Coordinates of C-alpha atoms in Angstrom, one line a residue:
M223 CA 7.4 -90.5 -30.2
S224 CA 5.8 -88.7 -32.7
L225 CA 6.5 -85.0 -33.9
A226 CA 2.6 -84.0 -33.0
A227 CA 3.1 -85.2 -29.6
T228 CA 6.2 -83.4 -28.8
T229 CA 4.6 -80.4 -30.3
E230 CA 1.6 -80.6 -27.9
R231 CA 3.7 -81.7 -24.7
E232 CA 6.0 -78.6 -25.2
H233 CA 2.6 -76.4 -25.7
Q234 CA 1.4 -77.2 -22.3
A235 CA 4.5 -77.0 -20.4
R236 CA 4.5 -73.2 -21.5
N237 CA 0.8 -72.8 -20.8
S238 CA 1.8 -74.1 -17.0
R239 CA 4.8 -71.7 -16.7
T240 CA 2.5 -69.1 -17.5
K241 CA -0.5 -69.9 -15.5
S242 CA 2.2 -70.0 -12.5
Y243 CA 3.5 -66.7 -13.0
N244 CA 0.3 -65.2 -13.4
R245 CA -0.8 -66.4 -9.8
P246 CA -0.2 -63.6 -6.9
S247 CA 2.1 -65.4 -5.4
Q248 CA 4.4 -65.2 -8.1
Q249 CA 3.9 -61.5 -9.1
S250 CA 6.4 -58.8 -8.3
C251 CA 5.3 -55.7 -6.2
H252 CA 8.8 -54.4 -5.2
R253 CA 11.4 -51.9 -7.1
P254 CA 14.6 -49.9 -5.9
R255 CA 12.2 -46.7 -4.8
D256 CA 13.5 -44.0 -2.1
S257 CA 10.8 -42.8 0.7
L258 CA 8.9 -39.0 0.0
F259 CA 10.9 -37.7 2.3
S260 CA 14.6 -38.3 1.0
W261 CA 16.1 -35.7 -0.8
S262 CA 17.3 -38.3 -3.4
S263 CA 13.4 -39.1 -4.4
G264 CA 12.8 -36.2 -6.2
F265 CA 9.2 -35.7 -4.7
D266 CA 8.5 -32.0 -3.7
N267 CA 4.6 -31.5 -3.8
F268 CA 3.6 -31.0 -0.2
T269 CA 0.9 -29.1 -0.6
G270 CA -1.2 -31.0 1.4
F271 CA -0.1 -30.1 4.5
I272 CA -0.3 -26.2 3.6
N273 CA -4.0 -27.6 3.9
W274 CA -3.5 -29.9 7.3
G275 CA -1.9 -26.5 8.3
F276 CA -4.6 -24.2 7.7
L277 CA -6.8 -26.9 9.1
L278 CA -4.7 -26.9 12.4
L279 CA -4.7 -23.2 12.5
G280 CA -8.7 -23.1 12.0
I281 CA -9.2 -26.1 15.1
G282 CA -6.8 -23.1 17.5
G283 CA -8.5 -20.5 16.4
V284 CA -12.3 -22.5 17.2
R285 CA -10.9 -23.8 20.6
L286 CA -9.0 -20.1 21.3
L287 CA -12.4 -18.5 20.4
L288 CA -14.8 -20.6 22.9
E289 CA -12.0 -20.5 25.7
N290 CA -12.6 -16.4 25.6
F291 CA -16.1 -16.7 25.6
I292 CA -15.9 -18.8 28.4
K293 CA -13.6 -17.1 30.3
Y294 CA -14.8 -13.7 29.3
G295 CA -18.4 -13.7 27.6
I296 CA -19.5 -11.5 25.2
R297 CA -18.2 -8.1 25.4
V298 CA -19.1 -6.9 22.6
N299 CA -20.9 -3.9 22.8
P300 CA -21.0 -1.2 20.1
R301 CA -22.7 1.4 22.7
E302 CA -19.5 1.1 24.9
W303 CA -17.4 1.7 21.5
F304 CA -18.9 5.1 21.1
F305 CA -18.4 6.9 24.4
F306 CA -14.5 4.7 24.3
L307 CA -14.0 6.9 20.8
S308 CA -16.0 9.8 21.5
G309 CA -14.4 10.6 25.2
K310 CA -17.6 10.6 26.6
N311 CA -16.8 8.1 28.7
D312 CA -13.7 10.5 30.2
G313 CA -16.1 13.3 30.8
G314 CA -14.6 15.6 28.1
E315 CA -17.0 17.5 26.2
E316 CA -14.7 19.5 24.2
S317 CA -13.6 18.5 20.2
P318 CA -10.1 19.5 20.0
S319 CA -9.5 17.2 17.3
I320 CA -12.3 18.5 15.0
L321 CA -10.6 22.0 15.2
L322 CA -7.5 20.3 14.4
I323 CA -8.9 18.6 11.5
C324 CA -10.7 22.2 10.2
Y325 CA -7.4 23.6 10.5
S326 CA -5.6 21.4 8.1
M327 CA -6.6 23.0 5.3
V328 CA -4.7 26.3 6.4
P329 CA -1.3 24.7 5.8
V330 CA -2.9 23.8 2.6
M331 CA -4.2 26.8 1.2
L332 CA -1.0 28.8 2.5
C333 CA 1.1 26.1 0.1
L334 CA -1.0 27.0 -2.5
L335 CA -0.5 30.9 -2.3
I336 CA 3.3 30.6 -2.3
E337 CA 3.2 28.3 -5.2
K338 CA 1.0 31.0 -7.3
G339 CA 3.5 33.8 -6.1
L340 CA 6.6 31.8 -7.1
A341 CA 4.9 30.8 -10.5
L342 CA 4.3 34.9 -11.0
N343 CA 7.6 36.0 -10.1
I344 CA 6.1 38.1 -6.9
I345 CA 8.0 35.7 -4.5
A346 CA 11.6 34.9 -5.0
H347 CA 13.3 31.4 -5.1
N348 CA 15.1 31.1 -2.1
P349 CA 12.2 33.0 0.3
G350 CA 9.4 30.6 -0.8
I351 CA 11.3 27.7 -0.2
I352 CA 11.9 29.3 3.1
F353 CA 8.1 29.7 3.5
H354 CA 7.2 25.9 2.2
V355 CA 9.4 24.8 4.7
V356 CA 8.1 26.9 7.8
N357 CA 4.4 25.8 6.6
I358 CA 5.2 22.4 6.5
I359 CA 7.4 22.2 9.9
V360 CA 4.7 24.6 11.8
M361 CA 1.7 22.3 10.2
V362 CA 3.4 18.7 11.7
L363 CA 4.4 20.3 15.0
M364 CA 0.4 21.6 15.6
P365 CA -1.1 18.5 16.3
M366 CA 1.7 17.6 18.8
V367 CA 1.6 20.6 20.7
V368 CA -2.0 20.9 21.0
I369 CA -2.6 17.0 22.1
H370 CA 0.1 17.3 24.8
V371 CA -1.6 20.4 26.1
K372 CA -4.9 19.7 25.5
D373 CA -4.7 15.9 26.3
S374 CA -7.9 15.8 28.1
G375 CA -10.1 17.0 25.4
F376 CA -8.7 14.4 22.8
S377 CA -10.7 10.8 22.2
L378 CA -8.4 7.9 21.4
I379 CA -10.1 8.1 17.6
G380 CA -9.7 11.7 17.4
A381 CA -6.1 11.9 18.5
V382 CA -5.1 8.6 15.8
Y383 CA -6.7 10.5 12.7
V384 CA -5.8 13.6 13.5
C385 CA -1.6 12.5 13.7
M386 CA -2.6 10.1 10.8
L387 CA -3.8 13.3 9.1
Y388 CA -1.3 15.5 9.1
A389 CA 1.1 12.7 9.2
I390 CA -0.1 12.2 5.3
L391 CA -0.6 16.0 4.5
F392 CA 3.3 16.3 5.4
F393 CA 4.0 13.6 2.1
K394 CA 1.5 15.2 0.4
L395 CA 2.4 18.7 0.7
W396 CA 6.4 17.9 0.3
S397 CA 5.6 15.9 -3.2
Y398 CA 3.3 19.4 -4.3
V399 CA 6.0 21.7 -3.5
Q400 CA 9.2 19.5 -5.1
V401 CA 6.9 19.1 -8.4
N402 CA 5.9 22.4 -9.0
M403 CA 9.8 23.3 -8.4
W404 CA 10.9 20.6 -10.7
C405 CA 8.1 22.0 -13.7
R406 CA 9.4 25.9 -12.9
K407 CA 13.0 24.9 -13.5
S408 CA 12.0 23.0 -16.3
D409 CA 10.0 25.8 -17.6
K410 CA 13.5 28.2 -17.1
K411 CA 15.9 25.8 -19.0
T412 CA 13.2 25.8 -22.1
S413 CA 12.7 29.8 -21.8
I414 CA 16.6 29.7 -22.1
S415 CA 17.2 27.7 -24.7
Q416 CA 14.4 29.4 -26.5
G417 CA 16.1 32.6 -26.2
R418 CA 19.8 31.1 -27.7
M419 CA 17.7 30.0 -30.6
R420 CA 16.1 33.4 -31.2
R421 CA 19.4 35.3 -30.7
Q422 CA 21.2 32.8 -33.3
S423 CA 21.7 34.8 -36.9
F424 CA 20.8 33.0 -40.3
S425 CA 21.7 34.3 -43.4
Y426 CA 18.6 34.4 -45.9
S427 CA 20.6 31.7 -48.8
S428 CA 20.6 29.3 -45.7
F429 CA 17.6 29.6 -44.6
K430 CA 16.2 28.9 -47.9
S431 CA 17.6 26.3 -49.0
S432 CA 17.4 24.8 -45.8
A433 CA 13.4 25.0 -45.9
E434 CA 13.6 24.2 -49.4
H435 CA 15.2 21.1 -48.3
N436 CA 12.7 20.2 -45.8
E437 CA 9.9 21.1 -47.7
L438 CA 11.2 18.4 -50.4
E439 CA 12.6 15.9 -47.9
F440 CA 9.0 16.1 -46.0
D441 CA 6.4 17.1 -48.3
D442 CA 4.9 13.4 -48.4
L443 CA 5.1 12.1 -45.3
P444 CA 1.7 12.2 -42.9
S445 CA 1.8 15.0 -40.4
H446 CA 0.9 14.3 -36.9
D447 CA 1.2 17.9 -35.5
D448 CA -2.6 18.5 -35.1
D449 CA -2.7 14.9 -33.3
D450 CA 0.2 16.4 -30.6
D451 CA -1.2 19.9 -30.3
K452 CA -4.7 18.4 -29.4
L453 CA -3.0 15.5 -26.7
T454 CA -0.9 18.8 -25.6
K455 CA -4.0 20.7 -24.9
S456 CA -5.5 18.1 -23.4
L457 CA -3.1 18.0 -20.6
V458 CA -2.6 20.3 -17.9
Q459 CA 0.4 22.3 -17.9
Y460 CA 2.6 24.1 -15.2
P461 CA 1.3 26.7 -14.0
N462 CA -2.5 26.3 -14.8
N463 CA -2.1 23.2 -12.0
L464 CA -2.0 25.7 -9.6
H465 CA -5.6 25.6 -8.7
I466 CA -7.6 24.9 -5.5
R467 CA -9.5 22.1 -7.3
D468 CA -6.9 20.5 -8.6
L469 CA -4.8 20.8 -5.0
V470 CA -8.4 19.4 -3.1
Y471 CA -8.1 16.6 -5.5
F472 CA -4.5 15.8 -4.9
I473 CA -5.1 15.8 -1.1
F474 CA -8.1 13.7 -1.2
A475 CA -6.6 10.9 -4.1
P476 CA -5.1 7.8 -2.7
T477 CA -1.3 8.9 -3.3
L478 CA 1.7 10.4 -1.8
C479 CA 3.1 11.6 -5.0
Y480 CA 1.6 14.9 -7.1
E481 CA 1.5 14.7 -11.0
L482 CA -0.2 17.5 -13.0
N483 CA -2.0 14.8 -14.8
F484 CA -3.2 11.5 -12.7
P485 CA -4.2 8.5 -15.0
R486 CA -8.4 8.5 -14.8
T487 CA -11.4 6.0 -15.2
E488 CA -13.6 6.1 -17.5
R489 CA -16.6 5.4 -15.0
I490 CA -17.7 4.6 -11.9
R491 CA -18.0 1.0 -11.4
K492 CA -21.5 0.4 -8.9
R493 CA -20.7 -3.2 -8.2
F494 CA -17.0 -2.5 -7.3
L495 CA -17.8 0.5 -5.2
M496 CA -20.5 -1.3 -2.8
K497 CA -18.5 -4.6 -2.4
R498 CA -15.7 -2.0 -1.5
I499 CA -18.4 0.0 0.8
F500 CA -19.2 -3.2 2.6
E501 CA -16.0 -4.6 3.2
V502 CA -15.0 -1.1 5.0
F503 CA -18.3 -1.1 7.1
V504 CA -18.0 -5.0 8.1
G505 CA -13.8 -4.5 8.4
C506 CA -14.8 -1.8 11.1
Q507 CA -16.6 -4.5 12.9
V508 CA -14.3 -6.7 13.3
I509 CA -11.7 -5.0 14.4
M510 CA -13.4 -3.3 16.8
S511 CA -14.7 -6.2 18.3
L512 CA -10.8 -8.5 18.0
C513 CA -10.2 -5.4 20.0
Q514 CA -13.3 -5.4 22.8
Q515 CA -13.3 -9.4 23.1
W516 CA -9.7 -10.4 22.9
M517 CA -7.2 -7.7 23.3
I518 CA -8.5 -5.4 26.2
P519 CA -8.8 -8.5 28.6
S520 CA -5.4 -9.7 27.3
V521 CA -3.9 -6.3 28.2
K522 CA -5.4 -6.3 31.7
N523 CA -4.3 -9.7 32.5
S524 CA -0.9 -8.6 31.0
L525 CA -0.6 -5.5 34.1
I526 CA 0.2 -7.9 37.0
P527 CA 2.9 -10.4 35.1
F528 CA 4.7 -6.7 33.9
T529 CA 4.6 -5.1 37.2
N530 CA 6.0 -7.8 38.9
M531 CA 8.6 -8.6 36.3
D532 CA 7.7 -12.1 36.2
V533 CA 9.5 -13.3 32.5
A534 CA 8.0 -16.1 32.4
K535 CA 4.7 -15.1 32.5
A536 CA 4.9 -11.9 31.1
S537 CA 6.6 -14.2 27.7
E538 CA 3.5 -16.5 27.9
R539 CA 1.3 -13.3 27.7
L540 CA 3.4 -11.5 25.2
L541 CA 2.7 -15.0 22.8
K542 CA -1.1 -14.8 23.5
L543 CA -1.2 -10.5 22.7
A544 CA 0.6 -11.8 19.7
I545 CA -2.0 -13.3 17.9
P546 CA -5.0 -10.9 18.3
N547 CA -2.5 -8.2 17.3
H548 CA -1.2 -10.2 14.1
L549 CA -5.0 -10.9 13.3
M550 CA -5.8 -7.3 13.7
W551 CA -2.8 -6.2 11.3
L552 CA -4.0 -8.4 8.8
C553 CA -7.7 -7.2 8.5
F554 CA -6.6 -3.4 8.9
F555 CA -4.0 -4.0 6.2
Y556 CA -6.9 -5.3 4.3
L557 CA -9.6 -2.9 5.1
F558 CA -7.2 0.5 4.9
F559 CA -5.1 -0.8 1.5
H560 CA -7.7 -2.9 -0.4
S561 CA -11.3 -1.8 0.6
Y562 CA -10.5 2.3 1.7
L563 CA -7.8 2.9 -0.7
N564 CA -10.1 1.3 -3.6
L565 CA -13.3 2.8 -2.4
M566 CA -11.6 6.5 -2.7
G567 CA -9.9 5.6 -5.7
E568 CA -13.2 4.5 -7.4
L569 CA -14.8 7.9 -6.3
L570 CA -12.3 10.3 -7.9
Y571 CA -12.0 8.2 -11.0
F572 CA -8.4 7.4 -9.8
A573 CA -6.7 4.7 -11.8
D574 CA -3.5 3.6 -10.5
R575 CA -4.8 0.8 -7.8
N576 CA -1.4 0.3 -6.9
F577 CA -1.4 0.4 -3.0
Y578 CA 0.5 -3.0 -2.2
S579 CA 2.6 -5.6 -3.8
D580 CA 3.1 -9.3 -3.0
W581 CA 4.6 -8.5 0.6
W582 CA 2.9 -12.3 1.1
N583 CA 6.1 -13.6 -0.8
A584 CA 8.6 -11.5 1.1
N585 CA 11.6 -13.5 1.6
N586 CA 13.7 -10.9 3.9
I587 CA 12.5 -7.5 5.5
D588 CA 13.9 -5.3 2.9
T589 CA 11.5 -6.8 0.7
F590 CA 8.8 -6.6 3.1
W591 CA 8.9 -3.0 3.6
R592 CA 9.4 -2.4 0.1
T593 CA 6.1 -4.0 -1.1
W594 CA 3.7 -3.9 2.0
N595 CA 3.2 0.2 1.3
M596 CA 3.7 1.3 -2.2
A597 CA 2.7 4.5 -1.5
V598 CA 5.1 5.2 0.9
H599 CA 7.9 3.3 -0.8
R600 CA 7.4 5.1 -3.8
W601 CA 6.9 8.4 -2.0
A602 CA 11.1 8.2 -1.0
V603 CA 12.1 6.6 -3.9
R604 CA 10.7 9.5 -6.1
H605 CA 11.3 12.5 -3.6
W606 CA 14.3 11.4 -1.6
Q607 CA 17.2 11.0 -4.2
H608 CA 19.7 8.9 -2.5
S609 CA 21.0 5.2 -2.5
R610 CA 19.1 2.2 -2.1
A611 CA 19.9 1.4 1.1
T612 CA 19.6 5.0 2.4
I613 CA 15.9 4.9 1.0
S614 CA 15.2 1.5 2.4
I615 CA 16.1 3.2 6.2
V616 CA 14.1 5.8 5.9
V617 CA 11.2 4.5 4.4
Y618 CA 11.4 1.8 7.6
I619 CA 12.0 4.6 10.0
I620 CA 9.3 7.1 8.5
R621 CA 6.9 4.4 8.4
E622 CA 7.7 3.4 12.1
I623 CA 7.1 6.6 13.6
H624 CA 3.7 6.5 11.1
G625 CA 2.3 3.3 12.9
W626 CA 3.7 4.8 16.3

């Protein structure tokens, strides 16, 4: 057999083996692999389940909405809301809440007068602190006493707004008094140190040699005294801050911590302002609709199980109330902490808009309470100078009392 024939036969055999390997029946489709849900697989991309969860929540929410409409009909009525919130449905014609709102400026002005007396040394330190404490205590007790005495004259919205207003004024006046007290102590320390410097005696020779040394050393360096003087003059210094305009600005500013010089924006963003106004208007309607359409019927239907002490039905009603209550809480958070506070900050040129942090990423209760309401947390850290655990407990109690 010739060499050419042998080579051709080997080439044909090789081609036949290649063709048999490329056939679908001969191709390998398996290899060692773990299931995706196994820990050893190393797979960690489950974001699709989050979308799936939102889809299920949406379907469940639509079903509950249809069930509510079929069972109760459309109960949203802005006219009934007006009569209910104004108190006219109970026949009340008095408006003690308006009087309490007007009276709220009285302790504010008294606080300013006491601070001016302390700054001018007309009032001593200890009596001034006593006056402040009495003023703040009377301010806090005033709405409680009046609401208890004139219970029938208060509407729901009036009582809620008055309590919220006086609670906010308590935090603000505490901060105002304490910051001004810090400024007075700082001024006294500065004046004492300056008096000691004046009483020191220097010989003419030592003074002359030190002056010549400083002149030779710093003669060629650029001077920044003029820039520092301009910056210092542009900032408000104590006691020039003790003015009614400064205090009224702080009362309306979206913060609980007082400063002599707040960070300011350069202009009002009209588009941003219109968005926040629209959100406040729509948010109020959404909260009132959820309450009227969902919360009130559920609360009425929960009275009988709680009266009969039926644990199973009462638990079912509590879980049913948890959904609209949670939705209203989320809507109120966005309405107040984002829309309303940003609206006030934009109107007042207030630049610090850190009203909340990422509480939705909190991995424990302590982080949650420190991040969802930054104003109260910042006030407690600044003005309640104790350990972190004590501050957390105080912040929790204050927020619970404020929410109640």
